[in-house]
PDB file of C-alpha atoms (C1' of nucleotides) in Angstrom:
ATOM      1  CA  MET H   1      17.235-135.101-144.338  1.00  0.00           C
ATOM      2  CA  ALA H   2      18.158-138.620-145.433  1.00  0.00           C
ATOM      3  CA  GLU H   3      20.081-136.831-148.134  1.00  0.00           C
ATOM      4  CA  LEU H   4      23.561-137.577-149.303  1.00  0.00           C
ATOM      5  CA  PRO H   5      26.141-136.093-149.241  1.00  0.00           C
ATOM      6  CA  LEU H   6      26.176-135.582-145.477  1.00  0.00           C
ATOM      7  CA  THR H   7      27.758-132.488-143.999  1.00  0.00           C
ATOM      8  CA  ALA H   8      31.116-133.012-142.296  1.00  0.00           C
ATOM      9  CA  PRO H   9      29.958-132.267-138.727  1.00  0.00           C
ATOM     10  CA  LEU H  10      26.998-134.607-138.984  1.00  0.00           C
ATOM     11  CA  PHE H  11      29.066-137.375-140.499  1.00  0.00           C
ATOM     12  CA  HIS H  12      31.606-137.214-137.708  1.00  0.00           C
ATOM     13  CA  VAL H  13      28.922-137.467-135.076  1.00  0.00           C
ATOM     14  CA  LEU H  14      27.712-140.659-136.737  1.00  0.00           C
ATOM     15  CA  VAL H  15      31.209-142.119-136.868  1.00  0.00           C
ATOM     16  CA  SER H  16      31.832-141.216-133.261  1.00  0.00           C
ATOM     17  CA  LEU H  17      28.782-143.206-132.195  1.00  0.00           C
ATOM     18  CA  ALA H  18      29.670-146.180-134.385  1.00  0.00           C
ATOM     19  CA  ASP H  19      32.391-147.087-131.958  1.00  0.00           C
ATOM     20  CA  GLU H  20      30.310-147.063-128.808  1.00  0.00           C
ATOM     21  CA  ASP H  21      27.513-145.177-127.092  1.00  0.00           C
ATOM     22  CA  ARG H  22      28.506-141.660-126.169  1.00  0.00           C
ATOM     23  CA  HIS H  23      27.031-138.586-124.535  1.00  0.00           C
ATOM     24  CA  GLY H  24      27.126-135.103-126.072  1.00  0.00           C
ATOM     25  CA  TYR H  25      30.230-133.745-124.493  1.00  0.00           C
ATOM     26  CA  ALA H  26      32.092-137.002-125.176  1.00  0.00           C
ATOM     27  CA  ILE H  27      31.157-136.773-128.856  1.00  0.00           C
ATOM     28  CA  ILE H  28      32.659-133.318-129.107  1.00  0.00           C
ATOM     29  CA  LYS H  29      35.920-134.501-127.565  1.00  0.00           C
ATOM     30  CA  ASP H  30      35.999-137.688-129.599  1.00  0.00           C
ATOM     31  CA  VAL H  31      35.487-135.937-132.918  1.00  0.00           C
ATOM     32  CA  GLU H  32      38.168-133.429-132.073  1.00  0.00           C
ATOM     33  CA  ASP H  33      40.571-136.263-131.183  1.00  0.00           C
ATOM     34  CA  ARG H  34      39.841-138.386-134.209  1.00  0.00           C
ATOM     35  CA  THR H  35      40.262-135.540-136.634  1.00  0.00           C
ATOM     36  CA  SER H  36      43.366-134.191-134.903  1.00  0.00           C
ATOM     37  CA  GLY H  37      41.563-130.974-134.178  1.00  0.00           C
ATOM     38  CA  ASP H  38      40.347-130.500-137.759  1.00  0.00           C
ATOM     39  CA  VAL H  39      36.700-130.699-136.742  1.00  0.00           C
ATOM     40  CA  ARG H  40      35.628-128.896-133.591  1.00  0.00           C
ATOM     41  CA  LEU H  41      31.922-129.063-132.902  1.00  0.00           C
ATOM     42  CA  SER H  42      30.421-126.190-130.970  1.00  0.00           C
ATOM     43  CA  THR H  43      27.598-127.106-128.622  1.00  0.00           C
ATOM     44  CA  GLY H  44      25.185-125.264-130.862  1.00  0.00           C
ATOM     45  CA  THR H  45      26.211-127.421-133.793  1.00  0.00           C
ATOM     46  CA  LEU H  46      26.174-130.658-131.841  1.00  0.00           C
ATOM     47  CA  TYR H  47      22.791-130.403-130.173  1.00  0.00           C
ATOM     48  CA  GLY H  48      21.196-129.237-133.391  1.00  0.00           C
ATOM     49  CA  ILE H  49      22.601-132.271-135.152  1.00  0.00           C
ATOM     50  CA  ILE H  50      21.518-134.617-132.344  1.00  0.00           C
ATOM     51  CA  LYS H  51      17.982-133.271-132.600  1.00  0.00           C
ATOM     52  CA  ARG H  52      17.894-133.972-136.335  1.00  0.00           C
ATOM     53  CA  LEU H  53      19.484-137.398-136.019  1.00  0.00           C
ATOM     54  CA  LEU H  54      16.951-138.418-133.380  1.00  0.00           C
ATOM     55  CA  ALA H  55      14.085-137.158-135.523  1.00  0.00           C
ATOM     56  CA  ASP H  56      15.346-139.199-138.472  1.00  0.00           C
ATOM     57  CA  GLY H  57      15.890-142.331-136.398  1.00  0.00           C
ATOM     58  CA  TRP H  58      19.607-142.443-137.174  1.00  0.00           C
ATOM     59  CA  ILE H  59      20.473-142.412-133.506  1.00  0.00           C
ATOM     60  CA  ALA H  60      18.493-143.219-130.360  1.00  0.00           C
ATOM     61  CA  GLU H  61      18.915-142.457-126.732  1.00  0.00           C
ATOM     62  CA  ALA H  62      20.489-145.350-124.805  1.00  0.00           C
ATOM     63  CA  ARG H  63      19.429-145.231-121.196  1.00  0.00           C
ATOM     64  CA  SER H  64      20.652-148.661-120.156  1.00  0.00           C
ATOM     65  CA  ARG H  65      24.089-149.766-119.011  1.00  0.00           C
ATOM     66  CA  ARG H  66      25.476-146.722-117.316  1.00  0.00           C
ATOM     67  CA  PRO H  67      28.317-147.196-114.906  1.00  0.00           C
ATOM     68  CA  THR H  68      27.064-146.747-111.364  1.00  0.00           C
ATOM     69  CA  ASP H  69      29.308-143.787-110.688  1.00  0.00           C
ATOM     70  CA  ASP H  70      28.330-142.031-113.873  1.00  0.00           C
ATOM     71  CA  ASP H  71      27.554-138.337-114.093  1.00  0.00           C
ATOM     72  CA  GLU H  72      23.793-137.943-113.729  1.00  0.00           C
ATOM     73  CA  ARG H  73      23.608-135.229-116.359  1.00  0.00           C
ATOM     74  CA  ARG H  74      24.924-137.347-119.182  1.00  0.00           C
ATOM     75  CA  ARG H  75      22.612-138.465-121.965  1.00  0.00           C
ATOM     76  CA  TYR H  76      23.939-141.338-124.047  1.00  0.00           C
ATOM     77  CA  TYR H  77      23.212-141.898-127.720  1.00  0.00           C
ATOM     78  CA  ARG H  78      23.483-145.001-129.861  1.00  0.00           C
ATOM     79  CA  LEU H  79      23.726-145.438-133.619  1.00  0.00           C
ATOM     80  CA  THR H  80      20.698-147.223-135.106  1.00  0.00           C
ATOM     81  CA  PRO H  81      20.968-149.640-138.053  1.00  0.00           C
ATOM     82  CA  ALA H  82      19.611-146.898-140.309  1.00  0.00           C
ATOM     83  CA  GLY H  83      22.265-144.541-139.011  1.00  0.00           C
ATOM     84  CA  ARG H  84      24.950-147.128-139.598  1.00  0.00           C
ATOM     85  CA  ASP H  85      23.741-147.613-143.167  1.00  0.00           C
ATOM     86  CA  ALA H  86      23.845-143.910-143.811  1.00  0.00           C
ATOM     87  CA  ALA H  87      27.341-143.648-142.391  1.00  0.00           C
ATOM     88  CA  LEU H  88      28.529-146.538-144.534  1.00  0.00           C
ATOM     89  CA  THR H  89      27.002-145.097-147.686  1.00  0.00           C
ATOM     90  CA  GLU H  90      28.581-141.749-146.966  1.00  0.00           C
ATOM     91  CA  THR H  91      31.938-143.366-146.269  1.00  0.00           C
ATOM     92  CA  ALA H  92      31.831-145.043-149.655  1.00  0.00           C
ATOM     93  CA  ARG H  93      30.975-141.719-151.259  1.00  0.00           C
ATOM     94  CA  LEU H  94      33.894-140.097-149.484  1.00  0.00           C
ATOM     95  CA  GLU H  95      36.285-142.786-150.661  1.00  0.00           C
ATOM     96  CA  ARG H  96      35.127-142.351-154.239  1.00  0.00           C
ATOM     97  CA  ALA H  97      35.414-138.588-154.017  1.00  0.00           C
ATOM     98  CA  ALA H  98      38.903-138.784-152.547  1.00  0.00           C
ATOM     99  CA  ALA H  99      40.097-141.232-155.201  1.00  0.00           C
ATOM    100  CA  GLN H 100      38.601-139.010-157.902  1.00  0.00           C
ATOM    101  CA  ALA H 101      40.335-136.001-156.461  1.00  0.00           C
ATOM    102  CA  ARG H 102      43.698-137.766-156.208  1.00  0.00           C
ATOM    103  CA  ALA H 103      43.539-138.689-159.856  1.00  0.00           C
ATOM    104  CA  ALA H 104      42.520-135.230-160.992  1.00  0.00           C
ATOM    105  CA  LEU H 105      45.038-133.441-158.793  1.00  0.00           C
ATOM    106  CA  ARG H 106      47.969-135.497-159.955  1.00  0.00           C
ATOM    107  CA  PRO H 107      50.745-133.053-160.952  1.00  0.00           C
ATOM    108  CA  ARG H 108      50.313-132.205-164.605  1.00  0.00           C
ATOM    109  CA  ARG H 109      52.949-131.955-167.264  1.00  0.00           C
ATOM    110  CA  ALA H 110      53.344-128.545-168.930  1.00  0.00           C
ATOM    111  CA  GLN H 111      49.873-127.053-168.985  1.00  0.00           C
ATOM    112  CA  THR H 112      50.268-125.060-172.185  1.00  0.00           C
ATOM    113  CA  THR H 113      48.869-121.749-171.021  1.00  0.00           C
TER     114      THR H 113
ATOM    115  CA  MET M   1      36.581-118.852-146.214  1.00  0.00           C
ATOM    116  CA  ALA M   2      39.944-120.607-146.417  1.00  0.00           C
ATOM    117  CA  GLU M   3      38.429-122.897-143.813  1.00  0.00           C
ATOM    118  CA  LEU M   4      38.596-126.649-143.735  1.00  0.00           C
ATOM    119  CA  PRO M   5      36.580-128.817-143.969  1.00  0.00           C
ATOM    120  CA  LEU M   6      35.235-127.724-147.339  1.00  0.00           C
ATOM    121  CA  THR M   7      31.607-128.303-148.208  1.00  0.00           C
ATOM    122  CA  ALA M   8      30.952-131.080-150.695  1.00  0.00           C
ATOM    123  CA  PRO M   9      29.684-128.889-153.563  1.00  0.00           C
ATOM    124  CA  LEU M  10      32.637-126.519-153.294  1.00  0.00           C
ATOM    125  CA  PHE M  11      35.136-129.340-153.133  1.00  0.00           C
ATOM    126  CA  HIS M  12      33.769-130.950-156.274  1.00  0.00           C
ATOM    127  CA  VAL M  13      34.020-127.709-158.191  1.00  0.00           C
ATOM    128  CA  LEU M  14      37.691-127.528-157.262  1.00  0.00           C
ATOM    129  CA  VAL M  15      38.311-131.109-158.348  1.00  0.00           C
ATOM    130  CA  SER M  16      36.481-130.547-161.599  1.00  0.00           C
ATOM    131  CA  LEU M  17      38.806-127.683-162.456  1.00  0.00           C
ATOM    132  CA  ALA M  18      41.936-129.597-161.450  1.00  0.00           C
ATOM    133  CA  ASP M  19      41.613-131.633-164.598  1.00  0.00           C
ATOM    134  CA  GLU M  20      41.347-128.786-167.035  1.00  0.00           C
ATOM    135  CA  ASP M  21      39.788-125.357-167.482  1.00  0.00           C
ATOM    136  CA  ARG M  22      36.022-125.497-167.583  1.00  0.00           C
ATOM    137  CA  HIS M  23      33.064-123.158-167.893  1.00  0.00           C
ATOM    138  CA  GLY M  24      30.114-123.147-165.505  1.00  0.00           C
ATOM    139  CA  TYR M  25      27.769-125.442-167.283  1.00  0.00           C
ATOM    140  CA  ALA M  26      30.585-127.887-168.007  1.00  0.00           C
ATOM    141  CA  ILE M  27      31.439-127.986-164.290  1.00  0.00           C
ATOM    142  CA  ILE M  28      27.880-128.927-163.418  1.00  0.00           C
ATOM    143  CA  LYS M  29      27.903-131.771-165.936  1.00  0.00           C
ATOM    144  CA  ASP M  30      31.381-132.910-164.962  1.00  0.00           C
ATOM    145  CA  VAL M  31      30.607-133.082-161.245  1.00  0.00           C
ATOM    146  CA  GLU M  32      27.434-134.998-161.949  1.00  0.00           C
ATOM    147  CA  ASP M  33      29.356-137.467-164.109  1.00  0.00           C
ATOM    148  CA  ARG M  34      32.242-137.972-161.730  1.00  0.00           C
ATOM    149  CA  THR M  35      29.987-138.569-158.756  1.00  0.00           C
ATOM    150  CA  SER M  36      27.631-140.815-160.707  1.00  0.00           C
ATOM    151  CA  GLY M  37      24.821-138.390-160.066  1.00  0.00           C
ATOM    152  CA  ASP M  38      25.453-138.149-156.325  1.00  0.00           C
ATOM    153  CA  VAL M  39      26.230-134.457-156.492  1.00  0.00           C
ATOM    154  CA  ARG M  40      24.027-132.282-158.685  1.00  0.00           C
ATOM    155  CA  LEU M  41      24.865-128.589-158.550  1.00  0.00           C
ATOM    156  CA  SER M  42      22.050-126.177-159.204  1.00  0.00           C
ATOM    157  CA  THR M  43      23.023-123.013-161.014  1.00  0.00           C
ATOM    158  CA  GLY M  44      22.355-121.033-157.887  1.00  0.00           C
ATOM    159  CA  THR M  45      24.817-123.156-155.984  1.00  0.00           C
ATOM    160  CA  LEU M  46      27.451-123.119-158.689  1.00  0.00           C
ATOM    161  CA  TYR M  47      27.592-119.429-159.420  1.00  0.00           C
ATOM    162  CA  GLY M  48      27.600-118.604-155.740  1.00  0.00           C
ATOM    163  CA  ILE M  49      30.549-120.919-155.241  1.00  0.00           C
ATOM    164  CA  ILE M  50      32.381-119.478-158.265  1.00  0.00           C
ATOM    165  CA  LYS M  51      31.964-115.995-156.854  1.00  0.00           C
ATOM    166  CA  ARG M  52      33.489-117.056-153.536  1.00  0.00           C
ATOM    167  CA  LEU M  53      36.307-119.016-155.150  1.00  0.00           C
ATOM    168  CA  LEU M  54      37.240-116.050-157.328  1.00  0.00           C
ATOM    169  CA  ALA M  55      37.190-113.724-154.316  1.00  0.00           C
ATOM    170  CA  ASP M  56      39.503-116.069-152.423  1.00  0.00           C
ATOM    171  CA  GLY M  57      41.863-116.517-155.354  1.00  0.00           C
ATOM    172  CA  TRP M  58      41.324-120.252-155.521  1.00  0.00           C
ATOM    173  CA  ILE M  59      40.246-120.050-159.131  1.00  0.00           C
ATOM    174  CA  ALA M  60      40.720-117.424-161.834  1.00  0.00           C
ATOM    175  CA  GLU M  61      39.067-116.683-165.120  1.00  0.00           C
ATOM    176  CA  ALA M  62      40.989-118.084-168.075  1.00  0.00           C
ATOM    177  CA  ARG M  63      40.257-116.046-171.169  1.00  0.00           C
ATOM    178  CA  SER M  64      42.975-117.450-173.401  1.00  0.00           C
ATOM    179  CA  ARG M  65      42.978-120.580-175.561  1.00  0.00           C
ATOM    180  CA  ARG M  66      39.398-120.933-176.575  1.00  0.00           C
ATOM    181  CA  PRO M  67      38.660-123.047-179.599  1.00  0.00           C
ATOM    182  CA  THR M  68      37.655-120.828-182.493  1.00  0.00           C
ATOM    183  CA  ASP M  69      34.225-122.324-182.804  1.00  0.00           C
ATOM    184  CA  ASP M  70      33.516-121.995-179.086  1.00  0.00           C
ATOM    185  CA  ASP M  71      30.233-120.747-177.660  1.00  0.00           C
ATOM    186  CA  GLU M  72      30.600-117.021-177.065  1.00  0.00           C
ATOM    187  CA  ARG M  73      28.733-117.145-173.777  1.00  0.00           C
ATOM    188  CA  ARG M  74      31.139-119.494-172.028  1.00  0.00           C
ATOM    189  CA  ARG M  75      33.360-118.233-169.245  1.00  0.00           C
ATOM    190  CA  TYR M  76      36.257-120.511-168.431  1.00  0.00           C
ATOM    191  CA  TYR M  77      37.822-120.933-165.002  1.00  0.00           C
ATOM    192  CA  ARG M  78      41.187-122.291-163.937  1.00  0.00           C
ATOM    193  CA  LEU M  79      42.398-123.633-160.608  1.00  0.00           C
ATOM    194  CA  THR M  80      45.129-121.459-159.033  1.00  0.00           C
ATOM    195  CA  PRO M  81      48.029-122.940-157.036  1.00  0.00           C
ATOM    196  CA  ALA M  82      46.250-121.847-153.850  1.00  0.00           C
ATOM    197  CA  GLY M  83      43.118-123.632-154.984  1.00  0.00           C
ATOM    198  CA  ARG M  84      45.093-126.742-155.792  1.00  0.00           C
ATOM    199  CA  ASP M  85      46.659-126.674-152.321  1.00  0.00           C
ATOM    200  CA  ALA M  86      43.271-126.355-150.696  1.00  0.00           C
ATOM    201  CA  ALA M  87      41.906-129.242-152.739  1.00  0.00           C
ATOM    202  CA  LEU M  88      44.869-131.427-151.821  1.00  0.00           C
ATOM    203  CA  THR M  89      44.564-130.630-148.141  1.00  0.00           C
ATOM    204  CA  GLU M  90      40.874-131.390-148.229  1.00  0.00           C
ATOM    205  CA  THR M  91      41.481-134.619-150.100  1.00  0.00           C
ATOM    206  CA  ALA M  92      43.876-135.745-147.382  1.00  0.00           C
ATOM    207  CA  ARG M  93      41.288-134.866-144.760  1.00  0.00           C
ATOM    208  CA  LEU M  94      38.681-136.869-146.638  1.00  0.00           C
ATOM    209  CA  GLU M  95      40.965-139.883-146.835  1.00  0.00           C
ATOM    210  CA  ARG M  96      41.626-139.730-143.120  1.00  0.00           C
ATOM    211  CA  ALA M  97      37.942-139.341-142.322  1.00  0.00           C
ATOM    212  CA  ALA M  98      37.007-142.266-144.551  1.00  0.00           C
ATOM    213  CA  ALA M  99      39.665-144.533-143.040  1.00  0.00           C
ATOM    214  CA  GLN M 100      38.518-143.519-139.554  1.00  0.00           C
ATOM    215  CA  ALA M 101      34.945-144.284-140.445  1.00  0.00           C
ATOM    216  CA  ARG M 102      35.788-147.662-141.963  1.00  0.00           C
ATOM    217  CA  ALA M 103      37.541-148.688-138.786  1.00  0.00           C
ATOM    218  CA  ALA M 104      34.761-147.505-136.519  1.00  0.00           C
ATOM    219  CA  LEU M 105      31.990-148.976-138.656  1.00  0.00           C
ATOM    220  CA  ARG M 106      33.532-152.408-138.820  1.00  0.00           C
ATOM    221  CA  PRO M 107      30.798-154.922-137.877  1.00  0.00           C
ATOM    222  CA  ARG M 108      30.828-155.380-134.120  1.00  0.00           C
ATOM    223  CA  ARG M 109      30.542-158.580-132.147  1.00  0.00           C
ATOM    224  CA  ALA M 110      27.503-158.874-129.862  1.00  0.00           C
ATOM    225  CA  GLN M 111      26.914-155.380-128.548  1.00  0.00           C
ATOM    226  CA  THR M 112      25.494-156.347-125.141  1.00  0.00           C
ATOM    227  CA  THR M 113      22.468-154.117-125.002  1.00  0.00           C
TER     228      THR M 113
ATOM    229  C1'  DC I   1       5.272-125.418-182.281  1.00  0.00           C
ATOM    230  C1'  DA I   2       6.876-126.883-178.089  1.00  0.00           C
ATOM    231  C1'  DC I   3      10.242-128.687-175.360  1.00  0.00           C
ATOM    232  C1'  DG I   4      14.921-130.008-173.743  1.00  0.00           C
ATOM    233  C1'  DA I   5      19.708-128.913-173.926  1.00  0.00           C
ATOM    234  C1'  DT I   6      23.087-125.383-173.640  1.00  0.00           C
ATOM    235  C1'  DG I   7      24.653-121.180-171.336  1.00  0.00           C
ATOM    236  C1'  DT I   8      24.935-117.257-167.712  1.00  0.00           C
ATOM    237  C1'  DA I   9      23.080-114.965-163.833  1.00  0.00           C
ATOM    238  C1'  DT I  10      20.140-113.184-159.756  1.00  0.00           C
ATOM    239  C1'  DC I  11      16.771-113.440-155.985  1.00  0.00           C
ATOM    240  C1'  DG I  12      14.477-115.228-152.017  1.00  0.00           C
ATOM    241  C1'  DT I  13      14.174-118.976-148.947  1.00  0.00           C
ATOM    242  C1'  DA I  14      15.533-122.899-146.406  1.00  0.00           C
ATOM    243  C1'  DA I  15      18.921-125.576-144.160  1.00  0.00           C
ATOM    244  C1'  DT I  16      22.992-125.698-141.489  1.00  0.00           C
ATOM    245  C1'  DA I  17      26.672-124.250-138.706  1.00  0.00           C
ATOM    246  C1'  DC I  18      28.279-121.752-135.032  1.00  0.00           C
ATOM    247  C1'  DG I  19      29.419-118.422-131.387  1.00  0.00           C
ATOM    248  C1'  DA I  20      27.534-116.452-127.228  1.00  0.00           C
ATOM    249  C1'  DC I  21      25.108-117.049-123.480  1.00  0.00           C
ATOM    250  C1'  DG I  22      22.881-119.376-119.425  1.00  0.00           C
ATOM    251  C1'  DC I  23      23.015-122.611-115.664  1.00  0.00           C
ATOM    252  C1'  DA I  24      25.273-126.006-112.480  1.00  0.00           C
ATOM    253  C1'  DT I  25      29.142-128.769-110.191  1.00  0.00           C
ATOM    254  C1'  DC I  26      33.896-129.943-109.207  1.00  0.00           C
ATOM    255  C1'  DG I  27      38.776-129.415-108.559  1.00  0.00           C
ATOM    256  C1'  DA I  28      43.067-126.760-108.725  1.00  0.00           C
ATOM    257  C1'  DG I  29      45.683-122.707-107.943  1.00  0.00           C
ATOM    258  C1'  DG I  30      46.519-118.146-106.256  1.00  0.00           C
TER     259       DG I  30
ATOM    260  C1'  DC Z   1      38.202-117.413-100.269  1.00  0.00           C
ATOM    261  C1'  DC Z   2      37.737-116.627-104.956  1.00  0.00           C
ATOM    262  C1'  DT Z   3      38.377-117.342-109.591  1.00  0.00           C
ATOM    263  C1'  DC Z   4      38.940-120.005-113.507  1.00  0.00           C
ATOM    264  C1'  DG Z   5      38.831-124.122-116.530  1.00  0.00           C
ATOM    265  C1'  DA Z   6      36.770-128.544-117.316  1.00  0.00           C
ATOM    266  C1'  DT Z   7      32.668-131.113-117.450  1.00  0.00           C
ATOM    267  C1'  DG Z   8      27.813-131.312-118.764  1.00  0.00           C
ATOM    268  C1'  DC Z   9      23.179-129.870-120.852  1.00  0.00           C
ATOM    269  C1'  DG Z  10      20.724-126.663-123.586  1.00  0.00           C
ATOM    270  C1'  DT Z  11      18.790-122.301-126.372  1.00  0.00           C
ATOM    271  C1'  DC Z  12      18.935-118.188-129.286  1.00  0.00           C
ATOM    272  C1'  DG Z  13      20.348-115.215-132.914  1.00  0.00           C
ATOM    273  C1'  DT Z  14      23.193-114.704-136.727  1.00  0.00           C
ATOM    274  C1'  DA Z  15      25.917-115.879-140.601  1.00  0.00           C
ATOM    275  C1'  DT Z  16      27.003-118.955-144.136  1.00  0.00           C
ATOM    276  C1'  DT Z  17      25.762-121.976-147.601  1.00  0.00           C
ATOM    277  C1'  DA Z  18      22.844-124.470-150.573  1.00  0.00           C
ATOM    278  C1'  DC Z  19      19.276-124.455-153.699  1.00  0.00           C
ATOM    279  C1'  DG Z  20      14.953-123.918-156.386  1.00  0.00           C
ATOM    280  C1'  DA Z  21      12.704-120.579-159.229  1.00  0.00           C
ATOM    281  C1'  DT Z  22      12.998-117.351-162.466  1.00  0.00           C
ATOM    282  C1'  DA Z  23      14.792-114.729-166.435  1.00  0.00           C
ATOM    283  C1'  DC Z  24      16.684-114.530-170.955  1.00  0.00           C
ATOM    284  C1'  DA Z  25      18.665-116.318-175.415  1.00  0.00           C
ATOM    285  C1'  DT Z  26      19.822-119.858-179.051  1.00  0.00           C
ATOM    286  C1'  DC Z  27      19.683-124.354-181.281  1.00  0.00           C
ATOM    287  C1'  DG Z  28      18.041-128.827-182.562  1.00  0.00           C
ATOM    288  C1'  DT Z  29      14.557-132.417-182.501  1.00  0.00           C
ATOM    289  C1'  DG Z  30      10.153-134.470-182.373  1.00  0.00           C
TER     290       DG Z  30
END
DNA sequence: CACGATGTATCGTAATACGACGCATCGAGG
DNA sequence: CCTCGATGCGTCGTATTACGATACATCGTG
């Protein structure tokens, strides 16, 4: 992987973990919240992405610091420095792309067809 | 299709055509320029995207107004109102995602591991 | 003469997303 | 009591998309 641009689902997983450590199900809910329902990850999508992110060292499992009354099943993930870098680079790319698009999409005067 | 989020390659094709009518090869060059080489469309990618965009009515072929000395092979495309809407919606989504990411990626103070 | 740029297009493969399913527990409502 | 939705993990098969390779043709430059 390690390739930019990142796909939207993968990017949102990264951003979700930038905040704080989260477990799978929490990521799904968080991404849905943050994007106002625009991005809904299915479990198939999420766990595939997690597998790839782990393999690339962009996230790591965080076993420590679980509240005592936590659900046993939960597996928490944490963004690594490499993952944070990737997310930052992609964010910059997104900002450039959006600015580009704004400029290009500005209402035109009389397109002489 | 008609689904948001848009993939990066498809989005850039839309933006490229927002400016002015372009033919395939010109789109490839334009996207590469605008993104400073971040996004390089292969011909396979481009013509597949064009096919889908035409089918969805987001772009249309523009046969009129070709300079007299133009290359005969060129096929020009134009963004339709529907395509422009889609690009605008996606741009807004990108802006929101980028702002979200910036906030979440802000350097944290002592993450007590 | 060969190679890169310009130009369109298709084909097969790889990467990715995604819905369906499976399994398990808990709490609420009928 | 029973069912259903939420919470939680995961896999499997399929569809969608991206993408490199290939094909073909012309033009200009080294």
